[in-house]
Amino acid sequence: MNRIFLVSALLIASVSGAIAAALPPQDAAVAAVPAKPAPAPKAAGPKLVEPHLHIARSGVKGHARVALTFDACMGKADDRILSVLVSERVPATIFVTARWLKHNPQALQVFLENPDLFELENHGQNHIPAVDIPVSIYGIPSAGSPEAVRQEVQGGADAMIAAGIAAPHWFRGSTAKYDRSAIVQIRDMGYRIAGYSVNGDGGSLLGAAVTEKRIAAARDGDVVISHINQPTHAAGEGVAKAILDLKAKGVEFVRLQDVEDTGDDQTTQ
């Protein structure tokens, strides 16, 4: 019996060697290396949502209703946009952070002197994504815990009230992305969460022409998000031109506080 096993083993070894010898050198080398196990799949990160928001349409042909919303994250005010809003008497909703308020008292004064135009809402304390699990979004570390989410939201509101602004009713977090548990938490704090339907300037990183085209294409019921804190970026020029384009079309501009709205992912309902 042992002789049979020995002959079988020698035969298998001989056949394997013959196969390897018949292959090209590189293939023979691969055949001789044991297959590596497949890498374990990476753990899934938190499921993030980027909510949409629409306002009630006018329903009148040729008379679209659009809400312009602007994030003032940090940095300086973009006077190219602000001057057009004021001179053309175009209403808008501005989401401000505590960081931006601290460095832009003159722009804040313009907002406060034009209460018929500007609705000021909460963009957070330090421009931290309102996600309660540690994760990086566009390179920005999230709040990372429910306590940190609460501080980001409440800290932004406290700074607004300290600056003489009425208590906010809307919140939009940095990156406009959330996880579902943070959405529930922010809603429980009494806020509606502001999504959007048109990304006007791609985080203020798009060129002027592309930005103008995107915003000028807004339709009845759209909520446009753009930025009013990057005066050196080309996008701001496109935003200013698009406002004039929309006004020339007869668009009705409204603030979020002026109309009914519908947000998905339970951000407003």
PDB file of C-alpha atoms in Angstrom:
ATOM      1  CA  MET A   1       0.000   0.000   0.000  1.00  0.00           C
ATOM      2  CA  ASN A   2       2.830   2.417   0.878  1.00  0.00           C
ATOM      3  CA  ARG A   3       4.428   1.681  -2.514  1.00  0.00           C
ATOM      4  CA  ILE A   4       1.177   2.714  -4.241  1.00  0.00           C
ATOM      5  CA  PHE A   5       1.042   6.040  -2.362  1.00  0.00           C
ATOM      6  CA  LEU A   6       4.711   6.699  -3.155  1.00  0.00           C
ATOM      7  CA  VAL A   7       4.242   6.017  -6.868  1.00  0.00           C
ATOM      8  CA  SER A   8       1.142   8.292  -6.949  1.00  0.00           C
ATOM      9  CA  ALA A   9       3.002  11.137  -5.280  1.00  0.00           C
ATOM     10  CA  LEU A  10       5.935  10.825  -7.675  1.00  0.00           C
ATOM     11  CA  LEU A  11       3.546  10.791 -10.630  1.00  0.00           C
ATOM     12  CA  ILE A  12       1.748  13.977  -9.485  1.00  0.00           C
ATOM     13  CA  ALA A  13       5.046  15.758  -8.920  1.00  0.00           C
ATOM     14  CA  SER A  14       6.276  14.679 -12.336  1.00  0.00           C
ATOM     15  CA  VAL A  15       3.125  15.948 -14.082  1.00  0.00           C
ATOM     16  CA  SER A  16       3.228  19.284 -12.238  1.00  0.00           C
ATOM     17  CA  GLY A  17       6.860  19.738 -13.165  1.00  0.00           C
ATOM     18  CA  ALA A  18       6.140  18.936 -16.787  1.00  0.00           C
ATOM     19  CA  ILE A  19       3.313  21.512 -16.906  1.00  0.00           C
ATOM     20  CA  ALA A  20       5.509  24.206 -15.385  1.00  0.00           C
ATOM     21  CA  ALA A  21       8.318  23.375 -17.792  1.00  0.00           C
ATOM     22  CA  ALA A  22       5.978  23.676 -20.751  1.00  0.00           C
ATOM     23  CA  LEU A  23       4.891  27.192 -19.751  1.00  0.00           C
ATOM     24  CA  PRO A  24       6.808  30.385 -20.625  1.00  0.00           C
ATOM     25  CA  PRO A  25       9.186  31.407 -17.790  1.00  0.00           C
ATOM     26  CA  GLN A  26       6.922  34.204 -16.462  1.00  0.00           C
ATOM     27  CA  ASP A  27       3.821  31.970 -16.483  1.00  0.00           C
ATOM     28  CA  ALA A  28       5.732  29.083 -14.891  1.00  0.00           C
ATOM     29  CA  ALA A  29       6.793  31.422 -12.080  1.00  0.00           C
ATOM     30  CA  VAL A  30       3.180  32.506 -11.513  1.00  0.00           C
ATOM     31  CA  ALA A  31       2.015  28.883 -11.540  1.00  0.00           C
ATOM     32  CA  ALA A  32       4.551  28.017  -8.879  1.00  0.00           C
ATOM     33  CA  VAL A  33       3.363  30.781  -6.466  1.00  0.00           C
ATOM     34  CA  PRO A  34       0.410  29.841  -4.237  1.00  0.00           C
ATOM     35  CA  ALA A  35      -2.675  32.015  -4.776  1.00  0.00           C
ATOM     36  CA  LYS A  36      -3.062  34.792  -2.162  1.00  0.00           C
ATOM     37  CA  PRO A  37      -6.372  35.055  -0.336  1.00  0.00           C
ATOM     38  CA  ALA A  38      -8.606  37.935  -1.448  1.00  0.00           C
ATOM     39  CA  PRO A  39      -8.310  41.020   0.793  1.00  0.00           C
ATOM     40  CA  ALA A  40     -11.063  41.464   3.336  1.00  0.00           C
ATOM     41  CA  PRO A  41     -13.639  44.084   2.290  1.00  0.00           C
ATOM     42  CA  LYS A  42     -13.290  47.460   3.969  1.00  0.00           C
ATOM     43  CA  ALA A  43     -15.848  48.360   6.582  1.00  0.00           C
ATOM     44  CA  ALA A  44     -18.620  50.524   5.175  1.00  0.00           C
ATOM     45  CA  GLY A  45     -18.628  54.141   6.352  1.00  0.00           C
ATOM     46  CA  PRO A  46     -21.709  56.007   7.516  1.00  0.00           C
ATOM     47  CA  LYS A  47     -24.418  56.518   4.930  1.00  0.00           C
ATOM     48  CA  LEU A  48     -24.496  60.221   4.148  1.00  0.00           C
ATOM     49  CA  VAL A  49     -27.296  62.116   2.458  1.00  0.00           C
ATOM     50  CA  GLU A  50     -27.273  65.442   0.635  1.00  0.00           C
ATOM     51  CA  PRO A  51     -30.895  66.577   0.896  1.00  0.00           C
ATOM     52  CA  HIS A  52     -32.835  68.333  -1.829  1.00  0.00           C
ATOM     53  CA  LEU A  53     -35.088  71.297  -1.147  1.00  0.00           C
ATOM     54  CA  HIS A  54     -37.739  72.888  -3.360  1.00  0.00           C
ATOM     55  CA  ILE A  55     -40.048  75.803  -2.742  1.00  0.00           C
ATOM     56  CA  ALA A  56     -43.660  76.145  -3.834  1.00  0.00           C
ATOM     57  CA  ARG A  57     -43.825  76.977  -7.523  1.00  0.00           C
ATOM     58  CA  SER A  58     -45.547  80.082  -8.801  1.00  0.00           C
ATOM     59  CA  GLY A  59     -47.351  77.986 -11.386  1.00  0.00           C
ATOM     60  CA  VAL A  60     -47.401  80.946 -13.744  1.00  0.00           C
ATOM     61  CA  LYS A  61     -45.812  80.374 -17.142  1.00  0.00           C
ATOM     62  CA  GLY A  62     -42.916  82.746 -17.739  1.00  0.00           C
ATOM     63  CA  HIS A  63     -42.870  83.766 -14.062  1.00  0.00           C
ATOM     64  CA  ALA A  64     -40.611  81.328 -12.247  1.00  0.00           C
ATOM     65  CA  ARG A  65     -40.134  81.546  -8.480  1.00  0.00           C
ATOM     66  CA  VAL A  66     -36.561  80.907  -7.264  1.00  0.00           C
ATOM     67  CA  ALA A  67     -34.900  81.039  -3.847  1.00  0.00           C
ATOM     68  CA  LEU A  68     -31.278  82.190  -3.885  1.00  0.00           C
ATOM     69  CA  THR A  69     -29.334  80.894  -0.872  1.00  0.00           C
ATOM     70  CA  PHE A  70     -25.738  81.755  -0.079  1.00  0.00           C
ATOM     71  CA  ASP A  71     -23.272  80.175   2.317  1.00  0.00           C
ATOM     72  CA  ALA A  72     -20.919  82.508   4.172  1.00  0.00           C
ATOM     73  CA  CYS A  73     -18.488  79.898   5.473  1.00  0.00           C
ATOM     74  CA  MET A  74     -15.342  81.854   6.384  1.00  0.00           C
ATOM     75  CA  GLY A  75     -13.121  84.378   4.663  1.00  0.00           C
ATOM     76  CA  LYS A  76     -14.411  87.725   3.406  1.00  0.00           C
ATOM     77  CA  ALA A  77     -17.649  88.942   1.867  1.00  0.00           C
ATOM     78  CA  ASP A  78     -17.890  88.883  -1.916  1.00  0.00           C
ATOM     79  CA  ASP A  79     -18.979  92.424  -2.758  1.00  0.00           C
ATOM     80  CA  ARG A  80     -19.521  91.506  -6.421  1.00  0.00           C
ATOM     81  CA  ILE A  81     -22.531  89.476  -5.318  1.00  0.00           C
ATOM     82  CA  LEU A  82     -23.627  91.561  -2.353  1.00  0.00           C
ATOM     83  CA  SER A  83     -23.664  94.817  -4.320  1.00  0.00           C
ATOM     84  CA  VAL A  84     -25.866  93.287  -7.036  1.00  0.00           C
ATOM     85  CA  LEU A  85     -28.319  91.906  -4.483  1.00  0.00           C
ATOM     86  CA  VAL A  86     -28.635  95.328  -2.859  1.00  0.00           C
ATOM     87  CA  SER A  87     -28.696  97.504  -5.985  1.00  0.00           C
ATOM     88  CA  GLU A  88     -31.178  95.226  -7.781  1.00  0.00           C
ATOM     89  CA  ARG A  89     -33.254  94.681  -4.609  1.00  0.00           C
ATOM     90  CA  VAL A  90     -33.036  90.899  -4.890  1.00  0.00           C
ATOM     91  CA  PRO A  91     -34.078  88.952  -1.768  1.00  0.00           C
ATOM     92  CA  ALA A  92     -31.846  86.091  -0.614  1.00  0.00           C
ATOM     93  CA  THR A  93     -31.246  83.771   2.323  1.00  0.00           C
ATOM     94  CA  ILE A  94     -27.725  83.927   3.768  1.00  0.00           C
ATOM     95  CA  PHE A  95     -26.305  81.101   5.901  1.00  0.00           C
ATOM     96  CA  VAL A  96     -23.574  82.495   8.158  1.00  0.00           C
ATOM     97  CA  THR A  97     -21.026  80.820  10.431  1.00  0.00           C
ATOM     98  CA  ALA A  98     -19.744  82.278  13.677  1.00  0.00           C
ATOM     99  CA  ARG A  99     -16.296  82.420  12.049  1.00  0.00           C
ATOM    100  CA  TRP A 100     -17.562  84.532   9.138  1.00  0.00           C
ATOM    101  CA  LEU A 101     -19.520  86.910  11.387  1.00  0.00           C
ATOM    102  CA  LYS A 102     -16.426  87.600  13.461  1.00  0.00           C
ATOM    103  CA  HIS A 103     -14.451  88.912  10.472  1.00  0.00           C
ATOM    104  CA  ASN A 104     -17.143  90.674   8.417  1.00  0.00           C
ATOM    105  CA  PRO A 105     -18.879  93.338  10.516  1.00  0.00           C
ATOM    106  CA  GLN A 106     -19.362  95.670   7.547  1.00  0.00           C
ATOM    107  CA  ALA A 107     -21.144  93.069   5.437  1.00  0.00           C
ATOM    108  CA  LEU A 108     -23.247  92.089   8.440  1.00  0.00           C
ATOM    109  CA  GLN A 109     -24.287  95.714   8.789  1.00  0.00           C
ATOM    110  CA  VAL A 110     -25.446  95.721   5.160  1.00  0.00           C
ATOM    111  CA  PHE A 111     -27.549  92.635   5.850  1.00  0.00           C
ATOM    112  CA  LEU A 112     -29.083  94.162   8.959  1.00  0.00           C
ATOM    113  CA  GLU A 113     -29.836  97.453   7.196  1.00  0.00           C
ATOM    114  CA  ASN A 114     -31.827  95.601   4.530  1.00  0.00           C
ATOM    115  CA  PRO A 115     -34.233  93.335   6.427  1.00  0.00           C
ATOM    116  CA  ASP A 116     -36.613  93.311   3.452  1.00  0.00           C
ATOM    117  CA  LEU A 117     -33.912  91.619   1.366  1.00  0.00           C
ATOM    118  CA  PHE A 118     -31.917  89.341   3.632  1.00  0.00           C
ATOM    119  CA  GLU A 119     -32.930  86.410   5.767  1.00  0.00           C
ATOM    120  CA  LEU A 120     -29.973  85.317   7.924  1.00  0.00           C
ATOM    121  CA  GLU A 121     -29.787  81.665   8.949  1.00  0.00           C
ATOM    122  CA  ASN A 122     -27.403  79.269  10.720  1.00  0.00           C
ATOM    123  CA  HIS A 123     -24.390  77.714   8.957  1.00  0.00           C
ATOM    124  CA  GLY A 124     -22.747  76.541  12.182  1.00  0.00           C
ATOM    125  CA  GLN A 125     -20.061  77.646  14.564  1.00  0.00           C
ATOM    126  CA  ASN A 126     -16.855  76.454  12.917  1.00  0.00           C
ATOM    127  CA  HIS A 127     -17.981  75.121   9.521  1.00  0.00           C
ATOM    128  CA  ILE A 128     -17.828  71.471  10.594  1.00  0.00           C
ATOM    129  CA  PRO A 129     -19.956  68.838   8.785  1.00  0.00           C
ATOM    130  CA  ALA A 130     -22.957  67.902  10.911  1.00  0.00           C
ATOM    131  CA  VAL A 131     -22.241  64.167  10.944  1.00  0.00           C
ATOM    132  CA  ASP A 132     -22.139  62.401  14.310  1.00  0.00           C
ATOM    133  CA  ILE A 133     -19.654  59.689  13.255  1.00  0.00           C
ATOM    134  CA  PRO A 134     -15.954  60.447  12.599  1.00  0.00           C
ATOM    135  CA  VAL A 135     -15.480  60.767   8.839  1.00  0.00           C
ATOM    136  CA  SER A 136     -13.772  63.121   6.392  1.00  0.00           C
ATOM    137  CA  ILE A 137     -15.958  64.896   3.824  1.00  0.00           C
ATOM    138  CA  TYR A 138     -14.136  66.769   1.047  1.00  0.00           C
ATOM    139  CA  GLY A 139     -11.142  66.720   3.376  1.00  0.00           C
ATOM    140  CA  ILE A 140     -13.057  68.317   6.279  1.00  0.00           C
ATOM    141  CA  PRO A 141     -13.303  66.237   9.493  1.00  0.00           C
ATOM    142  CA  SER A 142     -16.895  65.799  10.643  1.00  0.00           C
ATOM    143  CA  ALA A 143     -18.215  66.747  14.064  1.00  0.00           C
ATOM    144  CA  GLY A 144     -17.842  63.075  14.975  1.00  0.00           C
ATOM    145  CA  SER A 145     -20.320  62.772  17.866  1.00  0.00           C
ATOM    146  CA  PRO A 146     -23.862  63.892  18.788  1.00  0.00           C
ATOM    147  CA  GLU A 147     -22.383  66.278  21.358  1.00  0.00           C
ATOM    148  CA  ALA A 148     -20.157  67.896  18.737  1.00  0.00           C
ATOM    149  CA  VAL A 149     -23.051  68.205  16.286  1.00  0.00           C
ATOM    150  CA  ARG A 150     -25.088  69.976  18.968  1.00  0.00           C
ATOM    151  CA  GLN A 151     -22.204  72.360  19.689  1.00  0.00           C
ATOM    152  CA  GLU A 152     -21.772  73.171  15.987  1.00  0.00           C
ATOM    153  CA  VAL A 153     -25.450  74.020  15.605  1.00  0.00           C
ATOM    154  CA  GLN A 154     -25.970  75.784  18.921  1.00  0.00           C
ATOM    155  CA  GLY A 155     -22.669  77.642  18.726  1.00  0.00           C
ATOM    156  CA  GLY A 156     -23.661  79.077  15.359  1.00  0.00           C
ATOM    157  CA  ALA A 157     -27.023  80.232  16.683  1.00  0.00           C
ATOM    158  CA  ASP A 158     -25.478  81.784  19.797  1.00  0.00           C
ATOM    159  CA  ALA A 159     -23.029  83.796  17.675  1.00  0.00           C
ATOM    160  CA  MET A 160     -25.843  85.066  15.482  1.00  0.00           C
ATOM    161  CA  ILE A 161     -27.912  86.251  18.426  1.00  0.00           C
ATOM    162  CA  ALA A 162     -24.842  87.887  19.988  1.00  0.00           C
ATOM    163  CA  ALA A 163     -24.329  89.783  16.700  1.00  0.00           C
ATOM    164  CA  GLY A 164     -27.839  91.205  16.827  1.00  0.00           C
ATOM    165  CA  ILE A 165     -29.441  88.736  14.412  1.00  0.00           C
ATOM    166  CA  ALA A 166     -32.834  87.205  15.108  1.00  0.00           C
ATOM    167  CA  ALA A 167     -32.822  83.591  16.298  1.00  0.00           C
ATOM    168  CA  PRO A 168     -32.433  81.327  13.241  1.00  0.00           C
ATOM    169  CA  HIS A 169     -34.973  78.729  12.107  1.00  0.00           C
ATOM    170  CA  TRP A 170     -32.968  77.035   9.347  1.00  0.00           C
ATOM    171  CA  PHE A 171     -29.658  75.197   9.527  1.00  0.00           C
ATOM    172  CA  ARG A 172     -27.327  74.174   6.726  1.00  0.00           C
ATOM    173  CA  GLY A 173     -24.181  72.308   7.736  1.00  0.00           C
ATOM    174  CA  SER A 174     -20.766  72.466   6.141  1.00  0.00           C
ATOM    175  CA  THR A 175     -20.660  70.386   2.901  1.00  0.00           C
ATOM    176  CA  ALA A 176     -24.497  70.119   3.076  1.00  0.00           C
ATOM    177  CA  LYS A 177     -24.106  66.409   3.942  1.00  0.00           C
ATOM    178  CA  TYR A 178     -25.525  64.658   7.007  1.00  0.00           C
ATOM    179  CA  ASP A 179     -26.110  61.233   8.409  1.00  0.00           C
ATOM    180  CA  ARG A 180     -29.686  60.352   9.297  1.00  0.00           C
ATOM    181  CA  SER A 181     -29.224  60.346  13.054  1.00  0.00           C
ATOM    182  CA  ALA A 182     -27.784  63.884  12.895  1.00  0.00           C
ATOM    183  CA  ILE A 183     -30.789  64.996  10.847  1.00  0.00           C
ATOM    184  CA  VAL A 184     -33.098  63.734  13.596  1.00  0.00           C
ATOM    185  CA  GLN A 185     -31.007  65.487  16.227  1.00  0.00           C
ATOM    186  CA  ILE A 186     -30.969  68.840  14.397  1.00  0.00           C
ATOM    187  CA  ARG A 187     -34.714  68.656  13.764  1.00  0.00           C
ATOM    188  CA  ASP A 188     -35.255  67.942  17.459  1.00  0.00           C
ATOM    189  CA  MET A 189     -33.357  71.155  18.188  1.00  0.00           C
ATOM    190  CA  GLY A 190     -36.090  73.004  16.323  1.00  0.00           C
ATOM    191  CA  TYR A 191     -34.440  73.559  12.942  1.00  0.00           C
ATOM    192  CA  ARG A 192     -35.466  72.920   9.393  1.00  0.00           C
ATOM    193  CA  ILE A 193     -32.485  71.678   7.379  1.00  0.00           C
ATOM    194  CA  ALA A 194     -31.802  73.534   4.148  1.00  0.00           C
ATOM    195  CA  GLY A 195     -30.973  71.361   1.181  1.00  0.00           C
ATOM    196  CA  TYR A 196     -31.024  72.709  -2.351  1.00  0.00           C
ATOM    197  CA  SER A 197     -31.946  71.754  -5.908  1.00  0.00           C
ATOM    198  CA  VAL A 198     -29.331  73.672  -7.938  1.00  0.00           C
ATOM    199  CA  ASN A 199     -25.629  73.657  -7.079  1.00  0.00           C
ATOM    200  CA  GLY A 200     -24.750  77.031  -8.511  1.00  0.00           C
ATOM    201  CA  ASP A 201     -21.007  77.375  -8.092  1.00  0.00           C
ATOM    202  CA  GLY A 202     -19.674  73.938  -7.115  1.00  0.00           C
ATOM    203  CA  GLY A 203     -18.430  75.118  -3.746  1.00  0.00           C
ATOM    204  CA  SER A 204     -17.176  78.351  -5.358  1.00  0.00           C
ATOM    205  CA  LEU A 205     -14.707  76.299  -7.387  1.00  0.00           C
ATOM    206  CA  LEU A 206     -16.303  76.585 -10.833  1.00  0.00           C
ATOM    207  CA  GLY A 207     -15.421  79.137 -13.466  1.00  0.00           C
ATOM    208  CA  ALA A 208     -17.511  82.240 -14.050  1.00  0.00           C
ATOM    209  CA  ALA A 209     -19.136  81.065 -17.291  1.00  0.00           C
ATOM    210  CA  VAL A 210     -20.149  77.649 -15.939  1.00  0.00           C
ATOM    211  CA  THR A 211     -21.505  79.191 -12.747  1.00  0.00           C
ATOM    212  CA  GLU A 212     -23.563  81.738 -14.660  1.00  0.00           C
ATOM    213  CA  LYS A 213     -25.013  79.042 -16.905  1.00  0.00           C
ATOM    214  CA  ARG A 214     -25.969  76.785 -13.999  1.00  0.00           C
ATOM    215  CA  ILE A 215     -27.735  79.462 -11.981  1.00  0.00           C
ATOM    216  CA  ALA A 216     -29.389  81.156 -14.960  1.00  0.00           C
ATOM    217  CA  ALA A 217     -30.970  77.789 -15.823  1.00  0.00           C
ATOM    218  CA  ALA A 218     -32.884  77.666 -12.494  1.00  0.00           C
ATOM    219  CA  ARG A 219     -36.532  76.732 -12.901  1.00  0.00           C
ATOM    220  CA  ASP A 220     -39.758  77.426 -11.064  1.00  0.00           C
ATOM    221  CA  GLY A 221     -39.454  76.090  -7.502  1.00  0.00           C
ATOM    222  CA  ASP A 222     -35.668  75.753  -7.435  1.00  0.00           C
ATOM    223  CA  VAL A 223     -33.455  76.515  -4.445  1.00  0.00           C
ATOM    224  CA  VAL A 224     -29.984  77.617  -5.558  1.00  0.00           C
ATOM    225  CA  ILE A 225     -26.914  77.227  -3.350  1.00  0.00           C
ATOM    226  CA  SER A 226     -23.860  79.420  -3.963  1.00  0.00           C
ATOM    227  CA  HIS A 227     -21.181  81.105  -1.869  1.00  0.00           C
ATOM    228  CA  ILE A 228     -20.763  84.729  -0.878  1.00  0.00           C
ATOM    229  CA  ASN A 229     -17.431  84.378   0.940  1.00  0.00           C
ATOM    230  CA  GLN A 230     -14.868  83.948  -1.839  1.00  0.00           C
ATOM    231  CA  PRO A 231     -14.221  87.370  -3.412  1.00  0.00           C
ATOM    232  CA  THR A 232     -11.081  86.162  -5.210  1.00  0.00           C
ATOM    233  CA  HIS A 233     -12.764  83.196  -6.954  1.00  0.00           C
ATOM    234  CA  ALA A 234     -14.021  83.461 -10.522  1.00  0.00           C
ATOM    235  CA  ALA A 235     -17.316  81.831  -9.527  1.00  0.00           C
ATOM    236  CA  GLY A 236     -18.481  85.009  -7.808  1.00  0.00           C
ATOM    237  CA  GLU A 237     -18.458  86.893 -11.101  1.00  0.00           C
ATOM    238  CA  GLY A 238     -20.688  84.213 -12.601  1.00  0.00           C
ATOM    239  CA  VAL A 239     -23.082  84.377  -9.654  1.00  0.00           C
ATOM    240  CA  ALA A 240     -23.483  88.143 -10.023  1.00  0.00           C
ATOM    241  CA  LYS A 241     -24.148  87.869 -13.765  1.00  0.00           C
ATOM    242  CA  ALA A 242     -26.629  85.036 -13.278  1.00  0.00           C
ATOM    243  CA  ILE A 243     -28.681  87.111 -10.835  1.00  0.00           C
ATOM    244  CA  LEU A 244     -29.052  89.765 -13.511  1.00  0.00           C
ATOM    245  CA  ASP A 245     -29.889  87.093 -16.106  1.00  0.00           C
ATOM    246  CA  LEU A 246     -32.675  85.678 -13.953  1.00  0.00           C
ATOM    247  CA  LYS A 247     -34.069  89.113 -13.159  1.00  0.00           C
ATOM    248  CA  ALA A 248     -34.161  89.925 -16.878  1.00  0.00           C
ATOM    249  CA  LYS A 249     -36.275  86.778 -17.375  1.00  0.00           C
ATOM    250  CA  GLY A 250     -38.833  88.043 -14.869  1.00  0.00           C
ATOM    251  CA  VAL A 251     -37.956  85.567 -12.103  1.00  0.00           C
ATOM    252  CA  GLU A 252     -39.588  86.131  -8.722  1.00  0.00           C
ATOM    253  CA  PHE A 253     -36.906  85.928  -6.022  1.00  0.00           C
ATOM    254  CA  VAL A 254     -37.971  84.784  -2.552  1.00  0.00           C
ATOM    255  CA  ARG A 255     -36.399  83.967   0.778  1.00  0.00           C
ATOM    256  CA  LEU A 256     -36.967  80.620   2.460  1.00  0.00           C
ATOM    257  CA  GLN A 257     -39.053  82.259   5.167  1.00  0.00           C
ATOM    258  CA  ASP A 258     -41.475  83.655   2.583  1.00  0.00           C
ATOM    259  CA  VAL A 259     -42.786  80.465   0.960  1.00  0.00           C
ATOM    260  CA  GLU A 260     -43.750  76.876   1.605  1.00  0.00           C
ATOM    261  CA  ASP A 261     -41.119  74.271   0.915  1.00  0.00           C
ATOM    262  CA  THR A 262     -40.520  70.558   0.539  1.00  0.00           C
ATOM    263  CA  GLY A 263     -37.310  68.871   1.673  1.00  0.00           C
ATOM    264  CA  ASP A 264     -36.497  65.192   1.347  1.00  0.00           C
ATOM    265  CA  ASP A 265     -34.848  62.882   3.909  1.00  0.00           C
ATOM    266  CA  GLN A 266     -37.204  64.309   6.571  1.00  0.00           C
ATOM    267  CA  THR A 267     -35.268  67.577   6.667  1.00  0.00           C
ATOM    268  CA  THR A 268     -38.325  69.822   6.726  1.00  0.00           C
ATOM    269  CA  GLN A 269     -41.316  67.529   7.392  1.00  0.00           C
TER     270      GLN A 269
END
